[in-house]
Coordinates of C-alpha atoms in Angstrom, one line a residue:
X7 CA 76.0 -108.2 -109.0
X8 CA 77.1 -106.8 -105.7
X9 CA 73.7 -108.4 -104.4
X10 CA 73.0 -104.8 -102.8
X11 CA 70.0 -103.0 -103.4
X12 CA 68.1 -99.5 -102.3
X13 CA 65.1 -98.2 -101.0
X14 CA 64.0 -94.5 -101.5
X15 CA 61.9 -92.8 -98.9
X16 CA 59.9 -89.6 -99.6
X17 CA 60.7 -87.7 -102.5
X18 CA 64.2 -86.3 -103.7
X19 CA 64.9 -83.0 -103.4
X20 CA 63.3 -82.5 -100.2
X21 CA 64.4 -82.5 -96.5
X22 CA 63.0 -85.8 -95.8
X23 CA 64.6 -87.6 -98.5
X24 CA 66.5 -90.9 -97.4
X25 CA 67.8 -93.4 -99.6
X26 CA 68.5 -97.1 -97.6
X27 CA 70.6 -100.0 -98.3
X28 CA 69.7 -104.1 -98.5
X29 CA 71.5 -107.0 -98.7
X30 CA 70.9 -109.8 -100.6
X31 CA 68.4 -111.3 -98.2
X32 CA 66.5 -107.9 -98.6
X33 CA 67.5 -106.4 -94.7
X34 CA 68.1 -103.0 -94.4
X35 CA 71.5 -102.5 -93.4
X36 CA 74.2 -99.5 -93.3
X37 CA 76.3 -97.8 -96.1
X38 CA 78.7 -97.1 -93.5
X39 CA 79.2 -100.5 -91.3
X40 CA 77.7 -102.9 -93.3
X41 CA 79.0 -102.6 -96.7
X42 CA 82.3 -104.2 -96.4
X43 CA 85.2 -102.1 -97.2
X44 CA 87.0 -104.9 -99.6
X45 CA 85.3 -106.2 -102.6
X46 CA 88.0 -108.5 -103.7
X47 CA 91.4 -108.3 -103.6
X48 CA 92.8 -105.2 -104.0
X49 CA 89.0 -104.1 -105.0
X50 CA 87.5 -102.0 -103.1
X51 CA 83.6 -100.9 -102.8
X52 CA 82.5 -97.6 -102.9
X53 CA 79.0 -96.3 -101.7
X54 CA 78.2 -93.8 -105.0
X55 CA 76.1 -90.9 -103.5
X56 CA 76.8 -88.1 -106.0
X57 CA 75.9 -89.5 -109.9
X58 CA 78.6 -87.5 -112.3
X59 CA 77.0 -84.1 -114.2
X60 CA 74.0 -83.7 -110.7
X61 CA 74.2 -81.2 -108.5
X62 CA 72.4 -82.2 -105.6
X63 CA 75.0 -82.7 -102.8
X64 CA 74.1 -86.8 -101.2
X65 CA 75.8 -87.9 -98.7
X66 CA 75.7 -90.7 -96.0
X67 CA 74.0 -89.3 -92.8
X68 CA 76.7 -90.3 -90.3
X69 CA 74.4 -89.4 -87.7
X70 CA 71.2 -90.8 -88.4
X71 CA 70.6 -94.9 -87.6
X72 CA 71.5 -96.9 -90.4
X73 CA 73.3 -93.8 -92.1
X74 CA 71.3 -93.0 -94.8
X75 CA 72.2 -91.3 -97.9
X76 CA 70.2 -88.0 -97.9
X77 CA 70.7 -84.6 -99.0
X78 CA 72.7 -82.3 -96.9
X79 CA 71.2 -79.0 -95.8
X80 CA 72.9 -75.9 -94.5
X81 CA 71.4 -73.0 -93.1
X82 CA 67.9 -74.5 -93.5
X83 CA 68.2 -75.0 -97.4
X84 CA 69.1 -78.1 -99.4
X85 CA 73.1 -78.0 -101.2
X86 CA 73.4 -77.6 -104.3
X87 CA 76.8 -77.4 -105.9
X88 CA 77.7 -75.1 -108.3
X89 CA 78.1 -75.6 -111.9
X90 CA 81.7 -74.1 -112.3
X91 CA 82.5 -72.9 -115.6
X92 CA 83.0 -75.2 -117.9
X93 CA 81.9 -78.3 -115.7
X94 CA 78.3 -79.5 -115.1
X95 CA 77.7 -80.4 -111.5
X96 CA 79.7 -83.1 -110.4
X97 CA 82.5 -84.3 -112.7
X98 CA 82.7 -87.8 -111.8
X99 CA 80.5 -90.1 -110.0
X100 CA 80.9 -89.1 -106.3
X101 CA 81.1 -91.2 -102.8
X102 CA 82.6 -92.7 -100.1
X103 CA 84.6 -95.9 -99.3
X104 CA 82.7 -97.9 -96.7
X105 CA 84.6 -99.1 -93.1
X106 CA 86.2 -95.9 -93.0
X107 CA 86.5 -92.9 -90.9
X108 CA 88.4 -89.6 -91.2
X109 CA 89.0 -89.4 -87.4
X110 CA 88.9 -85.2 -86.3
X111 CA 90.6 -86.6 -83.2
X112 CA 94.0 -87.8 -85.4
X113 CA 96.2 -85.2 -86.5
X114 CA 97.1 -86.2 -90.1
X115 CA 101.1 -86.4 -90.2
X116 CA 100.9 -85.6 -94.3
X117 CA 98.5 -82.3 -93.7
X118 CA 98.9 -81.4 -90.0
X119 CA 95.0 -81.0 -90.2
X120 CA 92.8 -83.4 -88.1
X121 CA 90.1 -85.7 -89.9
X122 CA 86.7 -84.0 -91.6
X123 CA 84.7 -86.9 -89.4
X124 CA 83.6 -89.0 -92.3
X125 CA 84.0 -91.9 -94.5
X126 CA 86.6 -91.2 -96.9
X127 CA 86.0 -89.5 -100.5
X128 CA 86.0 -91.4 -103.5
X129 CA 85.3 -89.6 -107.0
X130 CA 85.3 -92.3 -109.4
X131 CA 86.4 -91.4 -113.3
X132 CA 85.0 -94.9 -115.5
X133 CA 82.3 -93.6 -118.3
X134 CA 79.1 -95.2 -116.9
X135 CA 77.1 -92.6 -115.2
X136 CA 76.1 -94.3 -111.6
X137 CA 73.3 -94.3 -109.5
X138 CA 72.6 -92.8 -106.0
X139 CA 72.8 -95.5 -103.9
X140 CA 74.3 -98.0 -106.1
X141 CA 77.2 -100.6 -104.6
X142 CA 80.5 -100.6 -107.1
X143 CA 83.9 -102.2 -107.3
X144 CA 86.6 -99.9 -107.7
X145 CA 90.3 -100.0 -108.4
X146 CA 92.2 -97.4 -106.4
X147 CA 94.5 -95.2 -108.7
X148 CA 95.5 -92.1 -106.4
X149 CA 94.7 -89.3 -103.9
X150 CA 94.3 -85.6 -103.3
X151 CA 94.7 -84.2 -100.1
X152 CA 92.4 -81.2 -100.0
X153 CA 92.3 -79.3 -97.0
X154 CA 88.6 -78.0 -96.3
X155 CA 88.4 -75.3 -94.1
X156 CA 91.2 -76.7 -91.8
X157 CA 90.0 -80.4 -92.0
X158 CA 92.2 -83.1 -93.8
X159 CA 89.3 -84.3 -96.8
X160 CA 91.1 -87.4 -98.4
X161 CA 89.9 -87.6 -102.6
X162 CA 90.9 -91.0 -103.7
X163 CA 90.6 -91.3 -107.2
X164 CA 89.3 -94.9 -108.4
X165 CA 87.4 -96.6 -111.7
X166 CA 85.2 -99.5 -111.6
X167 CA 86.0 -102.5 -112.2
X168 CA 83.3 -103.0 -114.5
X169 CA 84.4 -100.0 -116.6
X170 CA 85.1 -101.4 -120.2
X171 CA 88.3 -99.2 -120.1
X172 CA 89.2 -100.5 -116.3
X173 CA 92.3 -102.9 -117.2
X174 CA 94.0 -100.0 -118.6
X175 CA 94.4 -98.3 -115.5
X176 CA 96.6 -99.3 -112.6
X177 CA 97.9 -95.6 -111.2
X178 CA 97.8 -92.5 -111.2
X179 CA 100.2 -91.9 -114.1
X180 CA 97.2 -93.7 -116.4
X181 CA 94.6 -91.1 -115.5
X182 CA 97.7 -88.8 -116.5
X183 CA 98.1 -90.4 -119.7
X184 CA 94.7 -91.6 -121.1
X185 CA 92.5 -88.6 -119.6
X186 CA 94.9 -85.7 -120.4
X187 CA 93.2 -82.7 -118.2
X188 CA 91.3 -84.6 -115.6
X189 CA 93.2 -84.4 -112.8
X190 CA 94.1 -80.8 -113.4
X191 CA 90.4 -80.4 -113.6
X192 CA 89.9 -82.8 -110.6
X193 CA 92.1 -80.1 -108.8
X194 CA 90.6 -76.6 -109.8
X195 CA 86.9 -78.1 -109.1
X196 CA 87.7 -78.8 -105.8
X197 CA 89.4 -75.7 -105.0
X198 CA 86.4 -73.2 -106.0
X199 CA 83.4 -75.2 -105.8
X200 CA 82.7 -73.5 -102.4
X201 CA 83.1 -70.3 -104.2
X202 CA 79.8 -69.6 -105.2
X203 CA 78.8 -70.0 -101.7
X204 CA 81.5 -67.2 -100.3
X205 CA 83.5 -69.2 -98.8
X206 CA 87.2 -69.0 -99.5
X207 CA 88.9 -71.6 -102.3
X208 CA 90.2 -74.7 -100.9
X209 CA 94.2 -75.5 -100.1
X210 CA 95.6 -79.2 -100.3
X211 CA 98.8 -80.5 -99.0
X212 CA 101.5 -81.8 -101.5
X213 CA 101.3 -78.9 -103.7
X214 CA 98.0 -80.2 -105.0
X215 CA 100.1 -83.1 -106.7
X216 CA 98.6 -86.5 -106.5
X217 CA 99.9 -89.4 -105.2
X218 CA 100.1 -92.6 -106.5
X219 CA 97.8 -95.9 -105.8
X220 CA 100.0 -97.1 -103.1
X221 CA 100.1 -94.2 -101.4
X222 CA 96.0 -94.0 -101.6
X223 CA 95.8 -97.2 -100.2
X224 CA 98.0 -97.0 -97.2
X225 CA 95.6 -93.7 -96.5
X226 CA 92.5 -95.7 -96.7
X227 CA 93.9 -98.9 -94.5
X228 CA 94.3 -96.2 -91.9
X229 CA 90.8 -94.8 -92.1
X230 CA 89.7 -98.7 -91.8
X231 CA 91.5 -98.7 -88.5
X232 CA 90.0 -95.6 -87.2
X233 CA 86.5 -96.5 -88.6
X234 CA 87.3 -99.7 -86.7
X235 CA 88.2 -98.2 -83.4
X236 CA 84.9 -95.9 -83.9
X237 CA 82.6 -98.7 -84.5
X238 CA 83.8 -101.0 -81.6
X239 CA 83.6 -97.9 -79.0
X240 CA 87.3 -97.4 -78.3
X241 CA 86.7 -93.7 -79.6
X242 CA 83.8 -91.7 -78.7
X243 CA 81.7 -90.9 -82.1
X244 CA 80.5 -87.8 -81.0
X245 CA 77.0 -88.0 -82.5
X246 CA 78.3 -90.1 -84.9
X247 CA 75.4 -93.4 -85.3
X248 CA 77.5 -96.7 -85.5
X249 CA 74.5 -99.0 -85.7
X250 CA 75.4 -101.6 -87.8
X251 CA 73.8 -105.1 -88.2
X252 CA 77.0 -107.4 -89.4
X253 CA 80.2 -105.7 -87.4
X254 CA 80.5 -109.1 -84.7
X255 CA 82.6 -107.0 -81.6
X256 CA 80.7 -103.7 -82.1
X257 CA 78.6 -102.9 -79.0
X258 CA 76.1 -101.2 -81.7
X259 CA 75.1 -104.3 -83.5
X260 CA 71.4 -104.7 -83.8
X261 CA 69.1 -107.5 -85.3
X262 CA 67.7 -107.0 -88.9
X263 CA 64.0 -106.5 -86.7
X264 CA 65.5 -103.0 -85.2
X265 CA 66.7 -101.8 -88.6
X266 CA 64.0 -102.8 -90.3
X267 CA 61.4 -100.8 -87.4
X268 CA 63.8 -97.4 -88.1
X269 CA 63.2 -96.9 -92.1
X270 CA 59.2 -98.6 -91.0
X271 CA 58.7 -95.3 -89.3
X272 CA 59.8 -93.3 -92.2
X273 CA 57.2 -91.3 -94.9
X274 CA 56.8 -93.7 -97.4
X275 CA 58.6 -94.0 -101.0
X276 CA 57.0 -91.2 -103.0
X277 CA 56.7 -91.4 -106.5
X278 CA 57.1 -87.6 -107.8
X279 CA 60.5 -85.4 -107.1
X280 CA 60.0 -82.3 -106.1
X281 CA 61.4 -79.9 -109.1
X282 CA 65.2 -78.6 -108.4
X283 CA 65.3 -74.9 -107.9
X284 CA 66.0 -73.4 -111.4
X285 CA 68.9 -71.3 -110.0
X286 CA 70.6 -74.5 -109.8
X287 CA 71.0 -74.9 -113.7
X288 CA 73.2 -71.4 -113.6
X289 CA 76.6 -71.1 -114.8
X290 CA 79.2 -69.7 -112.4
X291 CA 82.3 -68.0 -114.2
X292 CA 84.7 -67.1 -111.7
X293 CA 86.1 -63.7 -111.7
X294 CA 89.9 -63.7 -111.5
X295 CA 91.5 -60.8 -110.1

């Protein structure tokens, strides 16, 4: 066990819903800043935001104190990703590597675009459907360079170290060999997932080819360096909340009581989730011209 736990506030599938993270002592922490990037040598932590096969677009709230997970809102409406035929919701456990940041002021030499202002994204390809707010340890296998509306948005491919087949996966070619079609489906999904909302297809660097584990690890390390500059105030985060309880050199570090006060001011957990709109179940068939 990682020693981390989560606590929900308000009802799921409402604008007020939040998932806060706690450490092994039961103290509130930030999943963005306080969960260490490394779980072990060459093993990274992953914060699960969206369980596989679900649709609600949950994400670390980078601008809220303690950065809880909340459902994204666009134009006043809660966001759900469409079911792009033949897929159901997200086709992996989706989340982020903590203590990383894609700096919007940094022009990426590989993509020619600046970062998307979020922690780096991870697609976890193991067999278990993880829980929202779960912290898992992952082996990084490769990476895809997506360009989302002019911003660099790296997608790390990884597998849970506790997966029964994890020992068989050590690089991106193992995914191609053992899960045929999965990487092609991943590119297809990311290319088209905004089309149902009237947006254009996303683009990719490297001709939409996945780069290997070593390349991916270097990218993650560079986003970790950008995060450290952010949390130590060497870079202006422009609205990002860097409140944390563990980073010794950070001017934003607070004590556990201050963190608790943030959560205590919010609505209590709610037993009954709001119902997901029925149109979330629709299958979206992409008309090819």
